[in-house]
Every structure is written in structure tokens, then in C-alpha cells.
PDB file of C-alpha atoms in Angstrom:
ATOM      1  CA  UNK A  18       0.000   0.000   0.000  1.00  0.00           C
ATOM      2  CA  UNK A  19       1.146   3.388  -1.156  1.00  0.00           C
ATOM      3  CA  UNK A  20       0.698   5.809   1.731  1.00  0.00           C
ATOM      4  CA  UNK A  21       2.578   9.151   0.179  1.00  0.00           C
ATOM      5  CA  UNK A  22       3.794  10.299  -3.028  1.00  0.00           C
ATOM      6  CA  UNK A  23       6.354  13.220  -1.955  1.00  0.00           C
ATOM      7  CA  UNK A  24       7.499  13.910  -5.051  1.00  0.00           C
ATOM      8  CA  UNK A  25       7.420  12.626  -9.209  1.00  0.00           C
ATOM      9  CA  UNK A  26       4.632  11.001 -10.730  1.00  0.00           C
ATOM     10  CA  UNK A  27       4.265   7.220  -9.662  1.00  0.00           C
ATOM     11  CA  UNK A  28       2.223   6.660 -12.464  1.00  0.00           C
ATOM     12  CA  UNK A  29       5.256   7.346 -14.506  1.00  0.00           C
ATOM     13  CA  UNK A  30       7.664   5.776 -12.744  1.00  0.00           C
ATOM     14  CA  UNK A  31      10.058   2.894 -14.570  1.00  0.00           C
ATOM     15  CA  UNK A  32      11.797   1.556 -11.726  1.00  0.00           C
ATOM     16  CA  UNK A  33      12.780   2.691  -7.873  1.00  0.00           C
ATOM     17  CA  UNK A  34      14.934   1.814  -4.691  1.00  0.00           C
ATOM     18  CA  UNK A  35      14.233   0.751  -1.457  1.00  0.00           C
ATOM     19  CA  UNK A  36      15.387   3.761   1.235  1.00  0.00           C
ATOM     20  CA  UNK A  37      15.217   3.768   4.537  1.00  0.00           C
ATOM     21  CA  UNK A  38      14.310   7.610   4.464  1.00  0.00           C
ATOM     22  CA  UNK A  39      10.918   7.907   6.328  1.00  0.00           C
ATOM     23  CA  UNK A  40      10.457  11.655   6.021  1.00  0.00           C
ATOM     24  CA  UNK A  41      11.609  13.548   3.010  1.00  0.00           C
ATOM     25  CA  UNK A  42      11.083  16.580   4.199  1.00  0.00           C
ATOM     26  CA  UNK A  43      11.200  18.873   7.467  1.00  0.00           C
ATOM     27  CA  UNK A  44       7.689  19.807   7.642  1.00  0.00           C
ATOM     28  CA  UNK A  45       6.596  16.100   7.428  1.00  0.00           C
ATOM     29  CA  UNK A  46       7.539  15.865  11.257  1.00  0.00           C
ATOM     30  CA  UNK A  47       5.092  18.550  12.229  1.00  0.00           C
ATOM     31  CA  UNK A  48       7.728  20.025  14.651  1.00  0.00           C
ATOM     32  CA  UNK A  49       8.628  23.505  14.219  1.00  0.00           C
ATOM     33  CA  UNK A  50      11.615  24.170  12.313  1.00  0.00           C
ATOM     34  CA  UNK A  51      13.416  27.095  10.208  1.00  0.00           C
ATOM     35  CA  UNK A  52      15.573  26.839   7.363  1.00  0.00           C
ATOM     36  CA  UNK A  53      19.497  28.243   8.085  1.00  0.00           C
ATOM     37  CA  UNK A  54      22.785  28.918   6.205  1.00  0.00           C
ATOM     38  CA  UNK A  55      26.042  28.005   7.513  1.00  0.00           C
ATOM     39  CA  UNK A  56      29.173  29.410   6.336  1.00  0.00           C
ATOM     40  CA  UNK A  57      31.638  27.225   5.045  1.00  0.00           C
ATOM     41  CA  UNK A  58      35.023  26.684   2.861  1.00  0.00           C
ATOM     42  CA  UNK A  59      33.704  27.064  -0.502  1.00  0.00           C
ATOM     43  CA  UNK A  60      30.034  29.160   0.295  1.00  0.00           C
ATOM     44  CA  UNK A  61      27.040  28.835   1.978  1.00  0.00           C
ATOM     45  CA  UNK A  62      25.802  25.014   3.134  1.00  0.00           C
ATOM     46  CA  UNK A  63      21.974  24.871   3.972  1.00  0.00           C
ATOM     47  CA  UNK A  64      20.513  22.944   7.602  1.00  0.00           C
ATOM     48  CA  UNK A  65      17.298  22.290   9.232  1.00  0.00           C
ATOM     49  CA  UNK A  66      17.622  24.260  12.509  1.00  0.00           C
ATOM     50  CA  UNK A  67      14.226  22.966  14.683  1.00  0.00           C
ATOM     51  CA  UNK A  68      13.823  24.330  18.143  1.00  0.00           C
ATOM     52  CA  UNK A  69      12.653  22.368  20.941  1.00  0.00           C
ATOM     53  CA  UNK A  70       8.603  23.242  21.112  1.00  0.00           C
ATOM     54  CA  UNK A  71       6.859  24.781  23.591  1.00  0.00           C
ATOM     55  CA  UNK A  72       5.917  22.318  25.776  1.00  0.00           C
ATOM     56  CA  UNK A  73       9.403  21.099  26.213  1.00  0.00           C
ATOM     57  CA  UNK A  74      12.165  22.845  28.114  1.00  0.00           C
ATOM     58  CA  UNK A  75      15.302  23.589  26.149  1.00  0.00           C
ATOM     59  CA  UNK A  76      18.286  21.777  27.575  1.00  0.00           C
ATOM     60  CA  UNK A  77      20.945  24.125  26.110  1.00  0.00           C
ATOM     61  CA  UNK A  78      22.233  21.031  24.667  1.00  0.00           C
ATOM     62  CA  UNK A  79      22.116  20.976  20.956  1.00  0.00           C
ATOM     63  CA  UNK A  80      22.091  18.154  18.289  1.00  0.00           C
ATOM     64  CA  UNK A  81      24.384  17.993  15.263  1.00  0.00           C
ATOM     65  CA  UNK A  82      22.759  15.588  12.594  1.00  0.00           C
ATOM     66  CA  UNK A  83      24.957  14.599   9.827  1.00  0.00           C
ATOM     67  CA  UNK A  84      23.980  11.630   7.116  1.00  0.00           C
ATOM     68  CA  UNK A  85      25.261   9.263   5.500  1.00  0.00           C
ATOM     69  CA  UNK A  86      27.446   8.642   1.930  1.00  0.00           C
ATOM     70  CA  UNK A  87      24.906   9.589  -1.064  1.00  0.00           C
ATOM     71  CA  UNK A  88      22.580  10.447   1.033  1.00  0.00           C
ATOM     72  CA  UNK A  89      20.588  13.977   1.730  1.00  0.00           C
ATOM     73  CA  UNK A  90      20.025  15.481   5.139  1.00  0.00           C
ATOM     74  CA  UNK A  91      16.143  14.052   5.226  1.00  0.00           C
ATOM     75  CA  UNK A  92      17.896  10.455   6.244  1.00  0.00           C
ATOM     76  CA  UNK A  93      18.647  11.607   9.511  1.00  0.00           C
ATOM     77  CA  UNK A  94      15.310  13.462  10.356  1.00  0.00           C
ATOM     78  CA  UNK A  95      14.424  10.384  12.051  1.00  0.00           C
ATOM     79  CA  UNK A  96      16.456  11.333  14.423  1.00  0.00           C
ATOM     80  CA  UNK A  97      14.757  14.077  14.888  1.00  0.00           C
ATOM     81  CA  UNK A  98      11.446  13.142  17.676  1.00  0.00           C
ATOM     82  CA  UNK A  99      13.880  11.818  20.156  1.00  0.00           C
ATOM     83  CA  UNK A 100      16.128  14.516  20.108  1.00  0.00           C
ATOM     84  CA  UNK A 101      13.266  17.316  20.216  1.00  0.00           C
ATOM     85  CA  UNK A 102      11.634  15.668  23.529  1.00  0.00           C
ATOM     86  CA  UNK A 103      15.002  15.603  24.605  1.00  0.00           C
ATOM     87  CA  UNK A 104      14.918  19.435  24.786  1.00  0.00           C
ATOM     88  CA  UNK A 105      18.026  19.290  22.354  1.00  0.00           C
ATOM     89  CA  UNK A 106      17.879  22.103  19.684  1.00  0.00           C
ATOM     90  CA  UNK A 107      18.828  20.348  16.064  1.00  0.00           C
ATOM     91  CA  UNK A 108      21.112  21.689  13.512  1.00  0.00           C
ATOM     92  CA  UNK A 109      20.787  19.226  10.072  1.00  0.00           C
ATOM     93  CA  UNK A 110      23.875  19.775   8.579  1.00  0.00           C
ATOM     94  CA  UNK A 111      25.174  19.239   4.829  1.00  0.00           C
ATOM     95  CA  UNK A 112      28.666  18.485   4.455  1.00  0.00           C
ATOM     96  CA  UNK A 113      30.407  19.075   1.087  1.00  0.00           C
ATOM     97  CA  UNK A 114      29.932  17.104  -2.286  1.00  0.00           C
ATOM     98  CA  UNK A 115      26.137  15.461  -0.810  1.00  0.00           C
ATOM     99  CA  UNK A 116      24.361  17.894  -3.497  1.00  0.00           C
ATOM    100  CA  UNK A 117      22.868  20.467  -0.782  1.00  0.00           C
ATOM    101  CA  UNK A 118      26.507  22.022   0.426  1.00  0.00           C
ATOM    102  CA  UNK A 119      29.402  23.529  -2.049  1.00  0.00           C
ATOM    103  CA  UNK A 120      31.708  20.841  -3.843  1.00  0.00           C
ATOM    104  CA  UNK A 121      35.164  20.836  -2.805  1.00  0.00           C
ATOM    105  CA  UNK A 122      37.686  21.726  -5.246  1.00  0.00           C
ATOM    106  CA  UNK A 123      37.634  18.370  -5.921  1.00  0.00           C
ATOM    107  CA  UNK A 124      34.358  17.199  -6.091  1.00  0.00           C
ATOM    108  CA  UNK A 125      34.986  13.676  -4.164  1.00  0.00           C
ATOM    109  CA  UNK A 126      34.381  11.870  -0.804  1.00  0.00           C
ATOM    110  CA  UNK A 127      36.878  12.017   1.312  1.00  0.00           C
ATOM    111  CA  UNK A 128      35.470   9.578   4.001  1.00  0.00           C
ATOM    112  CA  UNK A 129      35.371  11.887   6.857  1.00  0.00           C
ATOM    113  CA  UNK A 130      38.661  13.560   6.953  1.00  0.00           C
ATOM    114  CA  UNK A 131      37.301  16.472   4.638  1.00  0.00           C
ATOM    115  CA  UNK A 132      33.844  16.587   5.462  1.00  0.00           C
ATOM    116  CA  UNK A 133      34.237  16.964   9.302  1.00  0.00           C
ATOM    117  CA  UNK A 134      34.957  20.866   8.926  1.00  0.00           C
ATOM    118  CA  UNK A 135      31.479  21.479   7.787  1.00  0.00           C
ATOM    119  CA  UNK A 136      30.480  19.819  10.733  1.00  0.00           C
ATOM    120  CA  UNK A 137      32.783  21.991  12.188  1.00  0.00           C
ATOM    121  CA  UNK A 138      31.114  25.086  10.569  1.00  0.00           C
ATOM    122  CA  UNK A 139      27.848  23.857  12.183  1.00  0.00           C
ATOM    123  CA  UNK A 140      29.122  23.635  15.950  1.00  0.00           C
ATOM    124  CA  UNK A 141      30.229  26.721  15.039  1.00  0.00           C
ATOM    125  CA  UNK A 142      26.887  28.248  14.458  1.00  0.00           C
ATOM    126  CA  UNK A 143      25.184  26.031  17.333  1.00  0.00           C
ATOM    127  CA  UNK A 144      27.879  28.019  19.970  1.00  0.00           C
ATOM    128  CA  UNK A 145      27.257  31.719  18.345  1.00  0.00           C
ATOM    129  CA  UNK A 146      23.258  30.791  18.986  1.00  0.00           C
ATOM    130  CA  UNK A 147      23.638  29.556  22.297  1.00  0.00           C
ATOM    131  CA  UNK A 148      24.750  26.271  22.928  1.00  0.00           C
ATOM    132  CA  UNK A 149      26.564  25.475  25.728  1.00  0.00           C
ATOM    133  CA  UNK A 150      26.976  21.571  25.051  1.00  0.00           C
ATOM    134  CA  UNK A 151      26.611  19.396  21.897  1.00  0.00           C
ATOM    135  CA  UNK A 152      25.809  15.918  20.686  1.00  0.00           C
ATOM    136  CA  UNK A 153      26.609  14.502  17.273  1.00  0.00           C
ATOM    137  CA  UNK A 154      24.304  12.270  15.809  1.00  0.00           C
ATOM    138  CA  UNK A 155      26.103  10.986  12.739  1.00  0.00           C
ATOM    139  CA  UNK A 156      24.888   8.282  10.560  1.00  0.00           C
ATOM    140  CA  UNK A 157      26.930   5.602   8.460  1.00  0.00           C
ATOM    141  CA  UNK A 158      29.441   8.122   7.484  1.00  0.00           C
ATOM    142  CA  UNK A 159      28.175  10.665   9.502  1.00  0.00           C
ATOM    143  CA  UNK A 160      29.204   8.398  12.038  1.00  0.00           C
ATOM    144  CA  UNK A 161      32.863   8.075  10.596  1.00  0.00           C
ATOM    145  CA  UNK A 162      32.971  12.697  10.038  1.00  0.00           C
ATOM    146  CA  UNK A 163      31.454  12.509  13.921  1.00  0.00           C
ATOM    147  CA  UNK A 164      34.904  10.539  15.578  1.00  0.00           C
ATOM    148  CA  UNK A 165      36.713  13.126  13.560  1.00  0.00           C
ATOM    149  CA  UNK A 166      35.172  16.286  14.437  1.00  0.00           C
ATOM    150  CA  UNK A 167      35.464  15.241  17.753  1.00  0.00           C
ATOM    151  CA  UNK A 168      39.151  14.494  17.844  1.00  0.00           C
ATOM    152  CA  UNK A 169      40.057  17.380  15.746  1.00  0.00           C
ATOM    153  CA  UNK A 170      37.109  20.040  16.534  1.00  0.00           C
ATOM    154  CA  UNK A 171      38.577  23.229  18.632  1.00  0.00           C
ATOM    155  CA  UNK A 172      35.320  22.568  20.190  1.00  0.00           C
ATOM    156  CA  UNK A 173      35.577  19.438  21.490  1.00  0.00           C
ATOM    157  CA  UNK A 174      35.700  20.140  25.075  1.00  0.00           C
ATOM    158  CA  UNK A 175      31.805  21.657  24.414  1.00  0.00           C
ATOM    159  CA  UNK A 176      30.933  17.829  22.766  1.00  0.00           C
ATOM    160  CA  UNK A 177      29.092  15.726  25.432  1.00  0.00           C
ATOM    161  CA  UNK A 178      28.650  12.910  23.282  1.00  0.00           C
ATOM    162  CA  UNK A 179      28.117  10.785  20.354  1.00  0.00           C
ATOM    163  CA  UNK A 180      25.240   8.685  18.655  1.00  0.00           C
ATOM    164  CA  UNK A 181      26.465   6.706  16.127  1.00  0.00           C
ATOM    165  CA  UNK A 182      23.751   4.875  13.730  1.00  0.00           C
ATOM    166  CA  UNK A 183      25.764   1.889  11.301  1.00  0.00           C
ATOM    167  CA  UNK A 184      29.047   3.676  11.875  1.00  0.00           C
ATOM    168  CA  UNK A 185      32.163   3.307  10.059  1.00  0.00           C
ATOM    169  CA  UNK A 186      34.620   2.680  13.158  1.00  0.00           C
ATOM    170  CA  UNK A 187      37.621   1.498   9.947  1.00  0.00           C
ATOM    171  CA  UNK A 188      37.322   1.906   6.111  1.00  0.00           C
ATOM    172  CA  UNK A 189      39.545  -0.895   5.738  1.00  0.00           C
ATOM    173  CA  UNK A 190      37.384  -2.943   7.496  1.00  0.00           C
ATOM    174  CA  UNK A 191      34.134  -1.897   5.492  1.00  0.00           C
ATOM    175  CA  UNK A 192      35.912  -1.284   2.196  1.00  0.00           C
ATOM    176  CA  UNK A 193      36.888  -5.161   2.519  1.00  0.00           C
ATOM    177  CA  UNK A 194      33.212  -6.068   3.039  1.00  0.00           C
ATOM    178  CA  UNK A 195      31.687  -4.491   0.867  1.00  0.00           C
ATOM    179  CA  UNK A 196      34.350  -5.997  -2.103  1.00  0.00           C
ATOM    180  CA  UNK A 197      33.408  -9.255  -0.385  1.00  0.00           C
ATOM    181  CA  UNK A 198      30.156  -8.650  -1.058  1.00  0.00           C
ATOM    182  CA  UNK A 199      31.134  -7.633  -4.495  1.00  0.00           C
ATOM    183  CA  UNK A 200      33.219 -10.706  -5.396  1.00  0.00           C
ATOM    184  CA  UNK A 201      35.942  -8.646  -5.804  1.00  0.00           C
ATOM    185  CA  UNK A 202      39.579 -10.335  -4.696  1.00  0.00           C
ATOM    186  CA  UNK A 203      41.003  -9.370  -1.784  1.00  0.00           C
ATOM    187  CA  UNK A 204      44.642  -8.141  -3.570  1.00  0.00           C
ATOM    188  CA  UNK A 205      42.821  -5.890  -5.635  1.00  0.00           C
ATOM    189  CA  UNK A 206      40.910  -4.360  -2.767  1.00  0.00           C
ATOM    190  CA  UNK A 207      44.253  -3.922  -0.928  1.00  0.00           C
ATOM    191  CA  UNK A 208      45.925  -2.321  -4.305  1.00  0.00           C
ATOM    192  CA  UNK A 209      43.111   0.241  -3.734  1.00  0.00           C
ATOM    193  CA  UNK A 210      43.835   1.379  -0.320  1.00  0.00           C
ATOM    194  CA  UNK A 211      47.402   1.601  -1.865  1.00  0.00           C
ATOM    195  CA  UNK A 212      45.736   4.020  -3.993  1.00  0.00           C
ATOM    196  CA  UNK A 213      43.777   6.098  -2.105  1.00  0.00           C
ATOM    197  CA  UNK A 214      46.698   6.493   0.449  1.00  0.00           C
ATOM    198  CA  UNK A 215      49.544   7.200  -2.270  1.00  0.00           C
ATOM    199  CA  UNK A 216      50.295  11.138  -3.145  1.00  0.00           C
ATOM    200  CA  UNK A 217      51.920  10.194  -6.663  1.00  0.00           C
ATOM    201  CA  UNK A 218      48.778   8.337  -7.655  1.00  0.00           C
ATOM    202  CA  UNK A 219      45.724  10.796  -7.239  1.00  0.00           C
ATOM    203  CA  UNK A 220      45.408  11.086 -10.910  1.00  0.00           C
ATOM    204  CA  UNK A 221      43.550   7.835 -10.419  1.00  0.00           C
ATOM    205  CA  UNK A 222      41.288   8.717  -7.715  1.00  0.00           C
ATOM    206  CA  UNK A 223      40.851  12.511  -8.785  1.00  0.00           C
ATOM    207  CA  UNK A 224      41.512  13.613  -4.738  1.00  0.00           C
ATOM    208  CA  UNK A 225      42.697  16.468  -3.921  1.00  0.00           C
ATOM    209  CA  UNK A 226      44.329  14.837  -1.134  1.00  0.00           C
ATOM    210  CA  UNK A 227      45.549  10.971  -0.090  1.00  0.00           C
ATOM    211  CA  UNK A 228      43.058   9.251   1.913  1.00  0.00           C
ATOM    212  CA  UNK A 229      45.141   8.470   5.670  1.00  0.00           C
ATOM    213  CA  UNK A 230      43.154   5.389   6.120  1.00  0.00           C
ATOM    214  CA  UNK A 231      45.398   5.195   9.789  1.00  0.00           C
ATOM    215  CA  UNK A 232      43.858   8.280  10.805  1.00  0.00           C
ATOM    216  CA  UNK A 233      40.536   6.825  10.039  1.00  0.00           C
ATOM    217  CA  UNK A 234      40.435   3.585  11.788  1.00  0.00           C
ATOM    218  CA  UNK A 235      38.812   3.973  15.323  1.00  0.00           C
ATOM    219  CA  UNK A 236      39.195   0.936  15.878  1.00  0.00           C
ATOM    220  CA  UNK A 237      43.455   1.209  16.067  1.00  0.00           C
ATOM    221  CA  UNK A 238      42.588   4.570  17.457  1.00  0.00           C
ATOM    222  CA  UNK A 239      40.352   3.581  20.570  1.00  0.00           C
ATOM    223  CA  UNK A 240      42.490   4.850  23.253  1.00  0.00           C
ATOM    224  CA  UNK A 241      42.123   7.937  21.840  1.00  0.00           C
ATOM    225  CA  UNK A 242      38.007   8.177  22.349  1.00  0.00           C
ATOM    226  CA  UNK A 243      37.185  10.381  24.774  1.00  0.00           C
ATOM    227  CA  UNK A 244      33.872  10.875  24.713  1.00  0.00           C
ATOM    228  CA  UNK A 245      30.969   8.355  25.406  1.00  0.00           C
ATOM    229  CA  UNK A 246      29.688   6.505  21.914  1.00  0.00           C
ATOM    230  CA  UNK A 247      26.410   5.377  21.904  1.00  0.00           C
ATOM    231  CA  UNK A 248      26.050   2.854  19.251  1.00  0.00           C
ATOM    232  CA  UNK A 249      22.932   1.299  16.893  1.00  0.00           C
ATOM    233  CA  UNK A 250      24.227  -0.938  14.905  1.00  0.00           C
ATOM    234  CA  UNK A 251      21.777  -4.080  12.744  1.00  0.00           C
ATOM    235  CA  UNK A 252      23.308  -7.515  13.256  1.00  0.00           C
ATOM    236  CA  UNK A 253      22.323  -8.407   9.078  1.00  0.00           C
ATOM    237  CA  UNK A 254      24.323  -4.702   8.067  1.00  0.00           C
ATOM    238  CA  UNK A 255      26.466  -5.874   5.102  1.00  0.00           C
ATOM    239  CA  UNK A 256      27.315  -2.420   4.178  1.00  0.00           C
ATOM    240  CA  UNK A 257      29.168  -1.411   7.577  1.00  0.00           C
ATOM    241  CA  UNK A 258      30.140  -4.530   9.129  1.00  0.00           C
ATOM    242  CA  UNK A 259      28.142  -4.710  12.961  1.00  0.00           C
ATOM    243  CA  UNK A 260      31.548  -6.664  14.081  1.00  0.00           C
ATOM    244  CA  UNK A 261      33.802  -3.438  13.871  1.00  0.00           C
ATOM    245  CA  UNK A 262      30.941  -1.897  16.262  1.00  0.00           C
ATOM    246  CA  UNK A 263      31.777  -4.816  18.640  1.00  0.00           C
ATOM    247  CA  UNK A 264      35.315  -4.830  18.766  1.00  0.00           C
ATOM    248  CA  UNK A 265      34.776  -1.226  19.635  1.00  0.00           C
ATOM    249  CA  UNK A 266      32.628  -2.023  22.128  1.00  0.00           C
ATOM    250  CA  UNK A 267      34.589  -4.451  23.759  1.00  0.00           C
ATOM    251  CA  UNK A 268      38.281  -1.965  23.290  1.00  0.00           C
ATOM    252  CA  UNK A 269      36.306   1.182  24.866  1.00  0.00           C
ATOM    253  CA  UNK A 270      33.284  -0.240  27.664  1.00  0.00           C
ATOM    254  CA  UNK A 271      34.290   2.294  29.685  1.00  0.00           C
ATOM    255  CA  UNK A 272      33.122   4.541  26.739  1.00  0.00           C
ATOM    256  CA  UNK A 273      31.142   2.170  23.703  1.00  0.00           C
ATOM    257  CA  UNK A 274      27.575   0.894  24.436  1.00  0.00           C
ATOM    258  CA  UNK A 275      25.971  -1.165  21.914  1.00  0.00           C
ATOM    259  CA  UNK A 276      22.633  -1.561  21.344  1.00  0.00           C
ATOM    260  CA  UNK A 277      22.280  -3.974  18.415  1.00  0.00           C
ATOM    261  CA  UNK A 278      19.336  -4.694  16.264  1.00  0.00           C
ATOM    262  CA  UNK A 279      18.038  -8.203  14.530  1.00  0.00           C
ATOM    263  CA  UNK A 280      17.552  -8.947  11.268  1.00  0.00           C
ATOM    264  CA  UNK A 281      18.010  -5.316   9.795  1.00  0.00           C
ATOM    265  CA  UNK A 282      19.862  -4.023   6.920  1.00  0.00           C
ATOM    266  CA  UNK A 283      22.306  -0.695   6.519  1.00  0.00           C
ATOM    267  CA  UNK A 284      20.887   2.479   8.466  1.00  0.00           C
ATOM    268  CA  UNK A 285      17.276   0.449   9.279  1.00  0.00           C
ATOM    269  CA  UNK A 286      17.827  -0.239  13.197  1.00  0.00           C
ATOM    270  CA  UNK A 287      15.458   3.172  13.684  1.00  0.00           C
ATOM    271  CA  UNK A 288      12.898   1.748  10.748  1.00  0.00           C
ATOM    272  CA  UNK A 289      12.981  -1.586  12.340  1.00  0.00           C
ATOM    273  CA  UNK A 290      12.120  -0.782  15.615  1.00  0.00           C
ATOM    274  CA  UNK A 291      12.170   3.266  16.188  1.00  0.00           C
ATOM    275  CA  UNK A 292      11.032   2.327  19.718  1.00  0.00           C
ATOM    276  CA  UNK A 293      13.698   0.617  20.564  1.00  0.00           C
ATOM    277  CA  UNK A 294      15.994   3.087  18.442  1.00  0.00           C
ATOM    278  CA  UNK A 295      14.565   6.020  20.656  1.00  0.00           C
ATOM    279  CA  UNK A 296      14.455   4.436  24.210  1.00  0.00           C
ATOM    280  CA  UNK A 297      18.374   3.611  23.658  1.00  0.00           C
ATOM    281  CA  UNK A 298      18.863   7.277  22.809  1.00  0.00           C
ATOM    282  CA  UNK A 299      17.032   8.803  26.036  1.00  0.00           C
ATOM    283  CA  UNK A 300      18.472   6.212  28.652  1.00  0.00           C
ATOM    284  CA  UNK A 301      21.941   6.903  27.235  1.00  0.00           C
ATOM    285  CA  UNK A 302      21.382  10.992  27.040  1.00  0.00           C
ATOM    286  CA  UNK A 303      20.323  10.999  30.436  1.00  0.00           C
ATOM    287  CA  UNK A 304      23.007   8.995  32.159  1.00  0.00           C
ATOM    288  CA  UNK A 305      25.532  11.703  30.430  1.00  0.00           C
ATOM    289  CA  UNK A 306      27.877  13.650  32.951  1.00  0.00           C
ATOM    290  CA  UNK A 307      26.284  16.936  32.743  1.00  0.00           C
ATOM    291  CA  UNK A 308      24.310  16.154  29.271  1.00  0.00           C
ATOM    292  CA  UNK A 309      20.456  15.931  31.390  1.00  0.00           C
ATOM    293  CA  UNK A 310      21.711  18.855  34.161  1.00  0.00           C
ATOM    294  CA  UNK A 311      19.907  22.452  33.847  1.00  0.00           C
ATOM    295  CA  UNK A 312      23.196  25.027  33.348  1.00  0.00           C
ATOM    296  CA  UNK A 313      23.226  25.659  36.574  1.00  0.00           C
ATOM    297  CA  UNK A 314      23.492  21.729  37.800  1.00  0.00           C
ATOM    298  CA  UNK A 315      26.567  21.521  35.118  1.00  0.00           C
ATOM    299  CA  UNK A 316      28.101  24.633  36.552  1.00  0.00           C
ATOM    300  CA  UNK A 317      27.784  23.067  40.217  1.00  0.00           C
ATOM    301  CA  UNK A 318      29.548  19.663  38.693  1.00  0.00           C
ATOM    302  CA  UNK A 319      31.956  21.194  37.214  1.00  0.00           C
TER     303      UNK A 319
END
């Protein structure tokens, strides 16, 4: 059954995709929200900024939403509900080359350790509007640009926390899969990580930059987490392996909690079983240090 048609002509339709986007757009959650520009490298990057309504006091704790790879900002407006009766004040961000924000000067991917300063640009904003403390809600790959905005942010002392939906905790470790998956061999996926890495050879991959595939693997990395990780993670993901988010887990407990999800594919755990996905997110805001305190209770713990 056909509930919505947000956009097109499904009479005219050839083919589709299955997406686990449940809201295309902002004004689908009925929440209120306002449409914002955040300065970054290469222009102006557009976000979702909702306020927490009414009936809800604000936290002065704000959200930073960022999706996934090929995705659009609507992905993570599932995110959204939880956050809002939270009394968390969201900021959907783009991030350069996803269609919304400016290309970089390259025009490719850069598996987090470009994209994070857009990120960046939207903590920015969140601070000169007033908030005192953020969480990053990153999503696949937005998971991946969420570890490094919070190791590299100037900000990061003001970052409470992370929630981390499929994340990529090591591209080596998804790349692999996902050639697996493929049936491509295992030296060829290797030569390509040679690739991405290598200065000499960015004719072939059109970067601007080499990929440091060390600086992205959280999972060689854990020691340096410092901030508590809360993540959702399928058990059937084939995209983003849900054994990375395990060994995590089990190199960080003091940090990593896990809440895994049966039987669901890449970025589903919310469509699954958004009651699950949502109860997970409360219990863990509110045993933050300082995340569920009024200013004045931080102040006093700090």
C-alpha cells in the first residue's frame, strides 16, 4: 500500500529503490523548524535548525545531525522526535559534495577527513546561537565525520557525546566487506587502499588529497576516544560490518555501548524498531555527565 507520493509522478515511474528515508522533508515531522545557512570553505551550506517546542524545556544542549554517503540530510530526520523531547535544539547539517553544500575543489568523498569541517562550521553556528553543550548524531558516514570532528574540533571540550547509527569505526574494514560482497579479490581491494593512500597516484582517484586510512580507523585509534559513543548498529548490516561496532565495544566499555538490532539491513535499526531506536537514545542521554543537568546543575559539577 502506497501511503505518500512526496514527489514525481508514480504513475510514470520505470523503476525505484528501497530507502530507509521515512520523512523527506522537514515539515513532514510537524515540529517547528526554520531553514538556516552556515558558512563554510567554498560558500554557503543549507541545515534544518528545529527548536525544541513549547511544551518542552530547552536543555541548552544541541544536536548535530549529519547523514550518511549519497545520502541527503532528510535520512537523519528520524532522528529528529527523540532529540526534540530531549529538549536538544537540532542543527541538520550538509557536508560538502552530498548535493545540498558547495563541492570541494575536488568534487569527491573524502570519508570523513574532509567533510568533518562542515560539521565543524555547524558547531560553530550552534555556539554563536547559544549552545553550551553538543551531541553529534552521525549516521553511516556521519558516524565516521562525527569521531573526527570530535578528535580534531577546537570545540571538542563543548561535545558531550556521540550517537552513532551503522558507523564506520575502519574503512579498511568496510571497504573489505563491501568488495566481499562484491566478489571482488582481496589483492585488488588492498591495491586500492594503496591508492587512495599514495600522493603520486591521485590522478587515479581525482583527490585532492591521499586518503590516511590510519587516521581513520577507530578501531586502532580507541584509546584515543574520549567521549561516550552510543552505538545502533543491525546484526544483518552488510554495508558497515556490525563486528567493527563490537570490537569497539569491547576496546572502549568504559566509553562504547551497543545496542544492536536483529535482522536489519544498513541504516534500518530506527525503521525496524524506532522504539527501541529512541528508548536507547534517552536512557543513554540521560546517564551523560552533565548532558540531562539544567546550566546551573553543570556549573555546580563542574
Amino acid at each position: 500500500m502506497v501511503e505518500r507520493v512526496d514527489s514525481g509522478d508514480l504513475k510514470q515511474a520505470n523503476a525505484g529503490i528501497w530507502s530507509g528515508y521515512v520523512y523527506s522533508k522537514p515539515e513532514q515531522l510537524g515540529l517547528p523548524y526554520q531553514d538556516v545557512e552556515i558558512p563554510v570553505a567554498n560558500g554557503i551550506a543549507p541545515a534544518w535548525r528545529f527548536d525544541p517546542p513549547a511544551s518542552v524545556e530547552a536543555s541548552g544542549v544541541w544536536a548535530i545531525h549529519v547523514h550518511g554517503m549519497g545520502g541527503k540530510r532528510a535520512g537523519t530526520l528520524r532522528g529528529i522526535p527523540v532529540a526534540s523531547r530531549l529538549g536538544l535544539t537540532s542543527l541538520v547539517v550538509s557536508f560538502r559534495n552530498d548535493g545540498d553544500a558547495p563541492p570541494s575543489y575536488d568534487g569527491r568523498y573524502s570519508l570523513g577527513q574532509g567533510e568533518w569541517r562542515d560539521v565543524e562550521a555547524g558547531i560553530n553556528y550552534a555556539i554563536s546561537n547559544g549552545a553550551e553543550r553538543i551531541v553529534l548524531f552521525g549516521w553511516s558516514l556521519g558516524a565516521s565525520i562525527a569521531l573526527q570532528t570530535a578528535a580534531l574540533s577546537p570545540n571538542s571540550p563543548r561535545l558531550t557525546g556521540m550517537v552513532l547509527d551503522a558507523p564506520v569505526f575502519d574503512w579498511r574494514t568496510t571497504l573489505e566487506a563491501n568488495a566481499k560482497a562484491a566478489g571482488l579479490p582481496l589483492p585488488l581491494v588492498h591495491l586500492g587502499f594503496t591508492i587512495l593512500r599514495s600522493k603520486a597516484l591521485r590522478w587515479v582517484t581525482g583527490l585532492a588529497e591521499p586518503i590516511r586510512l590510519d587516521s581513520l580507523d577507530w578501531l586502532a585509534r580507541a584509546t584515543e576516544l574520549d567521549k561516550p559513543v552510543l552505538v545502533l548498529h543491525g546484526e544483518k548490516d552488510d554495508t558497515t560490518p556490525v563486528e567493527a561496532s563490537k570490537k569497539a565495544a569491547s576496546l572502549r566499555p568504559d566509553l562504547v555501548k551497543l545496542v544492536e538490532f536483529e535482522s536489519v539491513g544498513h541504516s534500518l535499526e530506527w525503521n525496524i524498531d524506532s522504539e527501541k531506536w529512541e528508548r536507547s537514545v534517552e536512557e543513554w542521554f540521560y546517564g551523560l555527565p552533565l548532558a540531562g543537568s539544567s546550566p546551573e546543575q553543570a556549573a555546580a559539577q563542574s
